[in-house]
Amino acid sequence: MSLTLLNNIQQLPPDALFGIKQRYTQDSRANKVDLGIGAYRDDKGKPWVLPSVRSAEKLIHEDPNYNHEYLGINGLPELSSAAAKIVFGEDSKALQQGRIASVQSLSGTGALHIAAKFISSFLPGRSLYISEPTWANHNAIFKSQGVQTATYPYWQASTKTLDMEGFLKTIKDAPTGSVILLHACAHNPTGLDPTQDQWSDIIDAVASKDHIVLFDSAYQGFASGDLDRDAYAIRLGVEKLAGVSPIFVCQSFAKNVGMYGERAGCFHLVLPEQENIDTAKVKSAITSQLSSLIRSEVSNPPAYGAKIVAKILNSPELTKQWHQDMITMSSRITEMRHELRDRLVAQGTPGTWDHIVEQCGMFSYTGLSPEMVKRLETQHAVYLVSSGRASIAGLNHGNIEHVAKAIDEVVRHFTGNSKF
Ligand code: PMP
């Protein structure tokens, strides 16, 4: 009986994104280009260890007290408190009022997982609204914890712009007290963010229905090179929703510190301002629940990346270098966006291409169809996600001409010379 117990387990297809990586690695063509996975590459197409990270690592290794002991269940306090200041601002009223509970997480995914567990335990029955489209893992993370998901319209394909009307309507029609997941900046996969005025309307719509916002902050500082600018939506939300509802923030240091594999991140929960409530007591109870949840899942979070990020955030010299590093990354990506757009326009590639420079962050939703993407891979060895999402970080001066010509060929192949 036991012998055959596991024989009928269904084989699943490989994860779409990691499947692309696998095909790319096996491709022997010399001119292959990986625009699939979202990780920064320098102008030589190589992973980049930030100078601020190198300096922090050196200091950590030279510390006579250097060790590999366990962290506490909630992680490194020097990380979570400095991380909160970055997200909410040094002078955040919510921070000063002690309304924010912060714990370390396994990067952004781990923070989202904590949010999912928290929602299923303490806010059962509430649906989570995610943008259509969104980062593919959002659905999986929340569904795995039994959180029901729904979508709000985001990308309007015909105009390659934000479907603000549909977005607001869905927020207003959602049952009171739903959870709305918002990408804090550099929306994945579209690279399209609301303007400051649009953010204001979005937060007002959220407030009008007592919804709870969950901000996914995976690209702060990576999008524009400026931490404050990229935290605009979160800080506006914290201000406008102070008297309305709690806010969750899932923070990743994968992109902005280039610590992809080290899994450094934080989960923050902002309590609303309430009269006649002992906020410290509520925060302490919530923190104890977060600890219990973390303990049973990972016991305690990974230490090495946390120490590096904490060192950078708590040393003025390293922080200064890090700000420079984020400018280096974001400006190279902006340069590549312009160069790609300019080449497509100069070639007369059918279609409009300004959206590539209007979008920000790691990705561009190019508007290329799944058939075009397939042909890019088979005929030109250019790899991207079938949705047409291209990781701009994979472009560099050595491959951009090939990519621009390849896009031109596939667009003409499927559309003739007509616009698409
Ligand atoms: N949220 C979004 C929108 C992302 O794009 C990513 C990474 N691709 C994450 C969260 C999580 O990243 P990580 O777990 O590596 O921090």
Coordinates of C-alpha atoms and ligand atoms in Angstrom, one line a residue:
M1 CA 0.0 0.0 0.0
S2 CA 2.6 2.5 1.1
L3 CA 4.8 1.5 -1.9
T4 CA 2.4 3.1 -4.4
L5 CA 1.2 6.0 -2.2
L6 CA 3.0 8.8 -4.1
N7 CA 2.9 7.4 -7.6
N8 CA 0.1 9.5 -8.9
I9 CA 1.3 13.0 -7.9
Q10 CA 0.8 15.3 -10.8
Q11 CA 3.8 16.7 -12.7
L12 CA 3.5 20.5 -12.8
P13 CA 5.0 22.7 -15.6
P14 CA 8.1 24.7 -14.6
D15 CA 7.5 28.2 -13.3
A16 CA 7.1 30.4 -16.3
L17 CA 9.9 32.8 -15.4
F18 CA 12.4 30.2 -14.3
G19 CA 11.5 28.2 -17.4
I20 CA 12.6 31.1 -19.6
K21 CA 15.9 31.3 -17.7
Q22 CA 16.4 27.6 -18.3
R23 CA 15.8 27.9 -22.0
Y24 CA 18.1 30.9 -22.2
T25 CA 20.9 29.1 -20.4
Q26 CA 20.7 26.1 -22.8
D27 CA 20.6 28.4 -25.9
S28 CA 24.0 28.3 -27.6
R29 CA 23.5 31.3 -29.9
A30 CA 26.2 33.9 -29.2
N31 CA 23.8 36.9 -29.5
K32 CA 21.2 35.7 -27.0
V33 CA 19.7 38.3 -24.7
D34 CA 17.9 37.6 -21.4
L35 CA 15.1 40.2 -20.8
G36 CA 13.1 37.8 -18.6
I37 CA 14.0 37.8 -14.9
G38 CA 14.0 41.0 -13.0
A39 CA 17.5 41.4 -11.8
Y40 CA 19.8 44.4 -12.5
R41 CA 22.7 43.9 -14.9
D42 CA 25.5 46.4 -15.6
D43 CA 26.4 47.6 -19.1
K44 CA 28.4 44.4 -19.6
G45 CA 25.4 42.3 -18.8
K46 CA 26.9 41.2 -15.5
P47 CA 25.3 41.1 -12.0
W48 CA 26.4 44.1 -10.0
V49 CA 27.5 44.1 -6.4
L50 CA 26.8 47.6 -5.1
P51 CA 29.9 49.5 -3.8
S52 CA 27.9 50.2 -0.6
V53 CA 27.4 46.5 -0.1
R54 CA 31.1 45.7 -0.7
S55 CA 32.0 48.3 2.0
A56 CA 29.4 47.1 4.4
E57 CA 30.6 43.5 4.0
K58 CA 34.2 44.5 4.7
L59 CA 33.1 46.2 7.9
I60 CA 31.1 43.2 9.0
H61 CA 33.9 40.8 8.4
E62 CA 36.4 43.0 10.2
D63 CA 34.2 43.3 13.3
P64 CA 35.8 41.3 16.1
N65 CA 32.3 40.2 17.2
Y66 CA 31.5 38.8 13.8
N67 CA 29.5 35.6 14.1
H68 CA 26.7 33.5 12.6
E69 CA 24.5 33.3 15.6
Y70 CA 20.7 33.1 15.2
L71 CA 18.8 36.4 15.0
G72 CA 15.8 36.9 17.3
I73 CA 12.4 35.7 15.9
N74 CA 11.5 39.2 14.6
G75 CA 14.9 39.6 13.1
L76 CA 17.6 42.3 13.5
P77 CA 16.1 45.4 15.2
E78 CA 18.7 47.7 13.6
L79 CA 17.3 46.6 10.3
S80 CA 13.6 46.9 10.9
S81 CA 13.8 50.3 12.6
A82 CA 16.0 51.8 9.9
A83 CA 13.9 50.2 7.2
A84 CA 10.8 51.8 8.7
K85 CA 12.4 55.2 8.5
I86 CA 13.2 54.7 4.8
V87 CA 9.6 53.8 4.0
F88 CA 7.7 56.2 6.2
G89 CA 10.2 59.0 6.3
E90 CA 12.5 60.2 9.2
D91 CA 9.9 62.6 10.4
S92 CA 6.9 60.3 10.1
K93 CA 4.1 61.1 12.5
A94 CA 3.0 57.5 12.6
L95 CA 6.5 56.4 13.6
Q96 CA 6.8 59.1 16.3
Q97 CA 3.4 58.1 17.7
G98 CA 4.6 54.5 17.9
R99 CA 1.9 53.3 15.5
I100 CA 4.1 51.0 13.4
A101 CA 4.9 47.4 14.1
S102 CA 7.9 46.2 12.1
V103 CA 9.5 42.7 11.7
Q104 CA 12.1 41.3 9.4
S105 CA 11.0 39.0 6.6
L106 CA 12.4 36.8 3.9
S107 CA 12.7 39.6 1.4
G108 CA 9.5 40.9 -0.2
T109 CA 8.0 37.5 -0.8
G110 CA 8.3 36.6 2.8
A111 CA 6.7 39.9 3.8
L112 CA 3.8 39.2 1.5
H113 CA 3.6 35.7 3.0
I114 CA 3.3 37.2 6.5
A115 CA 0.6 39.6 5.2
A116 CA -1.3 36.6 3.7
K117 CA -1.1 34.7 7.0
F118 CA -2.1 37.7 9.0
I119 CA -5.1 38.4 6.7
S120 CA -6.3 34.8 6.8
S121 CA -5.9 34.6 10.6
F122 CA -7.2 38.0 11.7
L123 CA -9.3 39.4 8.8
P124 CA -11.0 36.2 7.5
G125 CA -13.5 36.5 4.7
R126 CA -12.0 39.7 3.3
S127 CA -11.0 39.6 -0.3
L128 CA -7.7 40.9 -1.5
Y129 CA -7.8 42.9 -4.7
I130 CA -4.8 42.8 -7.0
S131 CA -4.1 44.7 -10.2
E132 CA -4.7 43.1 -13.6
P133 CA -2.0 42.3 -14.5
T134 CA 0.3 41.9 -11.5
W135 CA 3.4 40.1 -10.4
A136 CA 2.5 36.4 -11.0
N137 CA 3.4 35.3 -7.5
H138 CA 0.9 37.6 -5.8
N139 CA -1.9 35.3 -6.6
A140 CA 0.0 32.2 -5.5
I141 CA 1.1 33.7 -2.2
F142 CA -2.3 34.7 -1.1
K143 CA -4.2 31.7 -2.5
S144 CA -1.9 29.4 -0.7
Q145 CA -3.0 30.9 2.6
G146 CA -6.7 30.7 1.7
V147 CA -7.1 34.4 1.0
Q148 CA -9.7 35.0 -1.7
T149 CA -8.4 37.2 -4.5
A150 CA -10.2 39.5 -6.9
T151 CA -8.7 41.9 -9.5
Y152 CA -9.0 45.6 -10.4
P153 CA -8.3 46.8 -13.9
Y154 CA -5.0 48.5 -14.3
W155 CA -3.5 48.4 -17.8
Q156 CA -5.5 49.6 -20.8
A157 CA -3.9 47.7 -23.7
S158 CA -5.4 49.9 -26.5
T159 CA -3.8 53.1 -25.1
K160 CA -1.0 51.5 -23.1
T161 CA -2.1 53.7 -20.2
L162 CA -3.7 53.3 -16.7
D163 CA -7.4 52.3 -16.7
M164 CA -8.1 54.8 -13.9
E165 CA -11.8 54.7 -14.4
G166 CA -12.0 50.9 -14.0
F167 CA -9.5 51.0 -11.2
L168 CA -11.5 53.5 -9.1
K169 CA -14.8 51.9 -9.9
T170 CA -13.6 48.5 -8.7
I171 CA -12.3 50.0 -5.4
K172 CA -15.6 51.7 -4.9
D173 CA -17.7 48.6 -5.7
A174 CA -15.6 46.3 -3.6
P175 CA -17.2 45.2 -0.3
T176 CA -16.4 47.6 2.6
G177 CA -13.2 46.7 4.3
S178 CA -11.6 44.8 1.5
V179 CA -7.8 44.6 1.2
I180 CA -6.4 46.4 -1.8
L181 CA -2.8 45.5 -2.9
L182 CA -1.1 48.5 -4.4
H183 CA 2.4 48.5 -6.0
A184 CA 4.2 51.4 -4.2
C185 CA 6.2 52.3 -7.3
A186 CA 7.6 50.7 -10.5
H187 CA 4.5 48.5 -11.0
N188 CA 5.4 45.0 -12.0
P189 CA 4.9 44.0 -14.9
T190 CA 3.7 47.2 -16.6
G191 CA 6.3 49.8 -15.3
L192 CA 3.3 52.2 -15.3
D193 CA 2.7 54.1 -12.1
P194 CA -0.2 56.5 -11.2
T195 CA 0.6 60.2 -11.1
Q196 CA 0.6 62.0 -7.8
D197 CA -2.9 63.3 -8.5
Q198 CA -4.1 59.8 -9.4
W199 CA -2.6 58.4 -6.2
S200 CA -4.6 61.0 -4.3
D201 CA -7.8 59.8 -6.0
I202 CA -7.0 56.2 -5.4
I203 CA -6.4 56.7 -1.6
D204 CA -9.6 58.7 -1.3
A205 CA -11.5 55.9 -3.0
V206 CA -9.9 53.4 -0.6
A207 CA -10.8 55.7 2.4
S208 CA -14.4 56.1 1.2
K209 CA -14.9 52.3 1.6
D210 CA -12.8 51.7 4.8
H211 CA -10.6 49.4 2.8
I212 CA -7.2 48.3 4.0
V213 CA -4.2 49.0 1.8
L214 CA -1.4 46.6 1.4
F215 CA 1.6 48.3 -0.2
D216 CA 4.1 46.1 -2.0
S217 CA 7.3 48.1 -2.0
A218 CA 9.8 46.1 -4.0
Y219 CA 11.5 48.9 -5.9
Q220 CA 11.9 51.9 -3.6
G221 CA 14.9 54.0 -4.8
F222 CA 15.4 51.6 -7.8
A223 CA 12.6 53.3 -9.8
S224 CA 13.7 56.9 -9.7
G225 CA 17.0 56.8 -7.7
D226 CA 15.2 58.8 -5.0
L227 CA 13.9 57.0 -1.9
D228 CA 11.5 59.8 -1.0
R229 CA 10.0 60.1 -4.4
D230 CA 9.4 56.3 -4.7
A231 CA 7.8 56.3 -1.2
Y232 CA 5.3 59.0 -2.2
A233 CA 2.2 56.7 -2.4
I234 CA 2.9 55.0 0.9
R235 CA 3.4 58.2 2.8
L236 CA 0.3 59.7 1.2
G237 CA -1.6 56.6 2.2
V238 CA -0.3 56.7 5.8
E239 CA -1.3 60.4 6.1
K240 CA -4.7 60.1 4.5
L241 CA -5.8 56.8 6.0
A242 CA -4.5 57.7 9.5
G243 CA -8.1 58.0 10.9
V244 CA -9.5 55.3 8.7
S245 CA -7.8 51.9 8.6
P246 CA -4.5 50.0 9.1
I247 CA -2.0 49.7 6.4
F248 CA 0.4 46.9 5.6
V249 CA 3.8 47.4 3.9
C250 CA 5.8 44.6 2.4
Q251 CA 9.4 45.9 1.8
S252 CA 12.1 44.2 -0.2
F253 CA 15.8 45.0 -0.3
A254 CA 16.4 42.6 -3.3
K255 CA 16.4 45.3 -6.0
N256 CA 17.5 48.5 -4.3
V257 CA 20.4 47.0 -2.5
G258 CA 21.0 44.2 -5.1
M259 CA 20.6 41.6 -2.4
Y260 CA 18.4 39.2 -4.5
G261 CA 19.6 36.0 -3.0
E262 CA 20.1 37.2 0.6
R263 CA 16.4 37.6 1.3
A264 CA 16.4 40.8 3.3
G265 CA 13.1 42.5 3.8
C266 CA 10.6 43.8 6.3
F267 CA 6.9 43.6 7.0
H268 CA 5.4 46.8 8.6
L269 CA 1.9 47.2 10.0
V270 CA 0.7 50.8 10.5
L271 CA -2.1 51.2 13.1
P272 CA -4.7 53.9 12.6
E273 CA -5.0 56.8 15.0
Q274 CA -7.8 56.0 17.4
E275 CA -9.1 57.8 20.5
N276 CA -9.5 55.9 23.8
I277 CA -7.4 53.0 22.5
D278 CA -4.1 52.0 24.0
T279 CA -2.1 51.8 20.8
A280 CA 1.0 50.5 22.5
K281 CA -1.1 47.5 23.8
V282 CA -2.6 46.8 20.4
K283 CA 0.8 47.0 18.7
S284 CA 2.4 44.7 21.3
A285 CA -0.4 42.1 20.8
I286 CA 0.0 42.3 17.0
T287 CA 3.8 42.0 17.3
S288 CA 3.4 38.9 19.5
Q289 CA 1.2 37.3 16.9
L290 CA 3.7 38.1 14.1
S291 CA 6.4 36.5 16.2
S292 CA 4.3 33.4 16.7
L293 CA 3.6 33.2 12.9
I294 CA 7.3 33.7 12.0
R295 CA 8.5 31.2 14.7
S296 CA 6.4 28.3 13.2
E297 CA 7.4 29.1 9.7
V298 CA 11.1 30.0 9.6
S299 CA 12.0 30.1 13.4
N300 CA 14.0 33.3 12.7
P301 CA 14.9 35.1 9.5
P302 CA 18.3 35.0 7.7
A303 CA 21.0 37.1 9.3
Y304 CA 23.7 37.8 6.7
G305 CA 21.8 40.1 4.3
A306 CA 20.0 41.8 7.2
K307 CA 23.4 42.7 8.7
I308 CA 24.6 44.2 5.4
V309 CA 21.5 46.2 4.8
A310 CA 21.4 47.4 8.5
K311 CA 25.1 48.4 8.2
I312 CA 24.3 50.5 5.2
L313 CA 21.2 52.1 6.6
N314 CA 22.9 52.9 10.0
S315 CA 26.1 54.4 8.7
P316 CA 25.8 57.9 7.1
E317 CA 28.8 57.3 4.8
L318 CA 27.5 54.0 3.5
T319 CA 24.0 55.5 3.2
K320 CA 25.4 58.2 1.0
Q321 CA 27.2 55.7 -1.2
W322 CA 24.0 53.6 -1.4
H323 CA 22.0 56.6 -2.6
Q324 CA 24.7 57.0 -5.4
D325 CA 24.4 53.3 -6.2
M326 CA 20.6 53.6 -6.7
I327 CA 21.2 56.6 -9.0
T328 CA 23.7 54.5 -11.0
M329 CA 21.2 51.7 -11.5
S330 CA 18.1 53.8 -12.2
S331 CA 19.9 56.1 -14.6
R332 CA 21.4 53.2 -16.6
I333 CA 17.9 51.8 -16.9
T334 CA 16.4 55.1 -18.0
E335 CA 19.2 55.5 -20.6
M336 CA 18.4 52.1 -22.0
R337 CA 14.7 53.0 -22.2
H338 CA 15.5 56.1 -24.2
E339 CA 17.9 54.3 -26.5
L340 CA 15.5 51.5 -27.2
R341 CA 12.6 53.9 -27.9
D342 CA 14.9 56.1 -30.1
R343 CA 16.1 53.1 -32.1
L344 CA 12.6 51.8 -32.7
V345 CA 11.4 55.2 -33.8
A346 CA 14.4 55.7 -36.1
Q347 CA 13.9 52.3 -37.7
G348 CA 10.3 53.2 -38.3
T349 CA 9.1 50.1 -36.5
P350 CA 5.3 50.1 -36.8
G351 CA 3.6 51.2 -33.6
T352 CA 4.1 53.8 -30.9
W353 CA 7.0 53.4 -28.5
D354 CA 6.9 56.4 -26.1
H355 CA 5.4 54.2 -23.4
I356 CA 8.8 52.6 -23.0
V357 CA 10.3 55.9 -21.7
E358 CA 7.1 56.9 -19.8
Q359 CA 7.2 53.7 -17.8
C360 CA 9.7 53.3 -14.9
G361 CA 11.6 50.7 -12.9
M362 CA 12.9 47.3 -14.0
F363 CA 10.2 46.4 -16.5
S364 CA 8.5 47.7 -19.6
Y365 CA 5.2 46.3 -20.8
T366 CA 6.2 46.5 -24.4
G367 CA 2.8 45.7 -26.0
L368 CA 4.4 42.9 -28.0
S369 CA 2.0 39.9 -28.4
P370 CA 2.7 36.4 -27.2
E371 CA 3.3 35.3 -30.8
M372 CA 5.8 38.1 -31.2
V373 CA 7.6 37.2 -28.0
K374 CA 7.8 33.6 -29.2
R375 CA 9.3 34.6 -32.5
L376 CA 11.8 36.9 -30.7
E377 CA 13.0 33.8 -28.8
T378 CA 13.0 31.3 -31.7
Q379 CA 14.4 33.6 -34.5
H380 CA 16.5 36.1 -32.6
A381 CA 17.4 34.5 -29.2
V382 CA 15.8 37.4 -27.3
Y383 CA 14.0 36.1 -24.3
L384 CA 11.1 37.8 -22.5
V385 CA 7.9 36.9 -20.7
S386 CA 5.0 36.0 -23.0
S387 CA 2.9 38.9 -21.7
G388 CA 5.4 41.2 -23.5
R389 CA 7.1 42.3 -20.3
A390 CA 10.8 43.1 -20.9
S391 CA 13.3 43.5 -18.1
I392 CA 15.0 46.7 -19.3
A393 CA 17.9 45.9 -16.9
G394 CA 18.9 43.2 -19.4
L395 CA 19.7 45.7 -22.1
N396 CA 23.1 47.2 -22.6
H397 CA 25.2 48.9 -25.3
G398 CA 26.4 45.5 -26.5
N399 CA 23.0 44.1 -27.2
I400 CA 20.5 46.9 -27.8
E401 CA 21.0 47.1 -31.5
H402 CA 20.3 43.4 -31.9
V403 CA 17.2 43.7 -29.7
A404 CA 15.8 46.8 -31.5
K405 CA 16.3 45.1 -34.9
A406 CA 14.7 41.9 -33.6
I407 CA 11.7 43.7 -32.3
D408 CA 11.4 45.5 -35.7
E409 CA 11.5 42.1 -37.5
V410 CA 8.8 40.4 -35.4
V411 CA 6.5 43.4 -35.4
R412 CA 6.7 43.7 -39.2
H413 CA 6.3 39.9 -39.5
F414 CA 3.0 39.9 -37.7
T415 CA 1.6 43.2 -38.7
G416 CA 3.1 44.0 -42.1
N417 CA 3.7 47.7 -41.9
S418 CA 0.5 48.6 -40.1
K419 CA 0.4 49.8 -36.6
F420 CA -0.5 47.4 -33.9
Ligands
PMP1 N1 6.7 42.2 -5.3 C1 7.0 42.6 -6.6 C2 6.1 43.5 -7.3 C3 8.1 42.1 -7.2 O1 8.4 42.4 -8.5 C4 9.0 41.2 -6.5 C5 10.2 40.6 -7.1 N2 10.1 40.3 -8.4 C6 8.7 40.9 -5.2 C7 7.6 41.5 -4.6 C8 9.5 40.0 -4.3 O2 10.8 40.0 -4.4 P1 11.8 39.4 -3.4 O3 11.1 38.3 -2.6 O4 12.9 38.9 -4.2 O5 12.1 40.5 -2.4

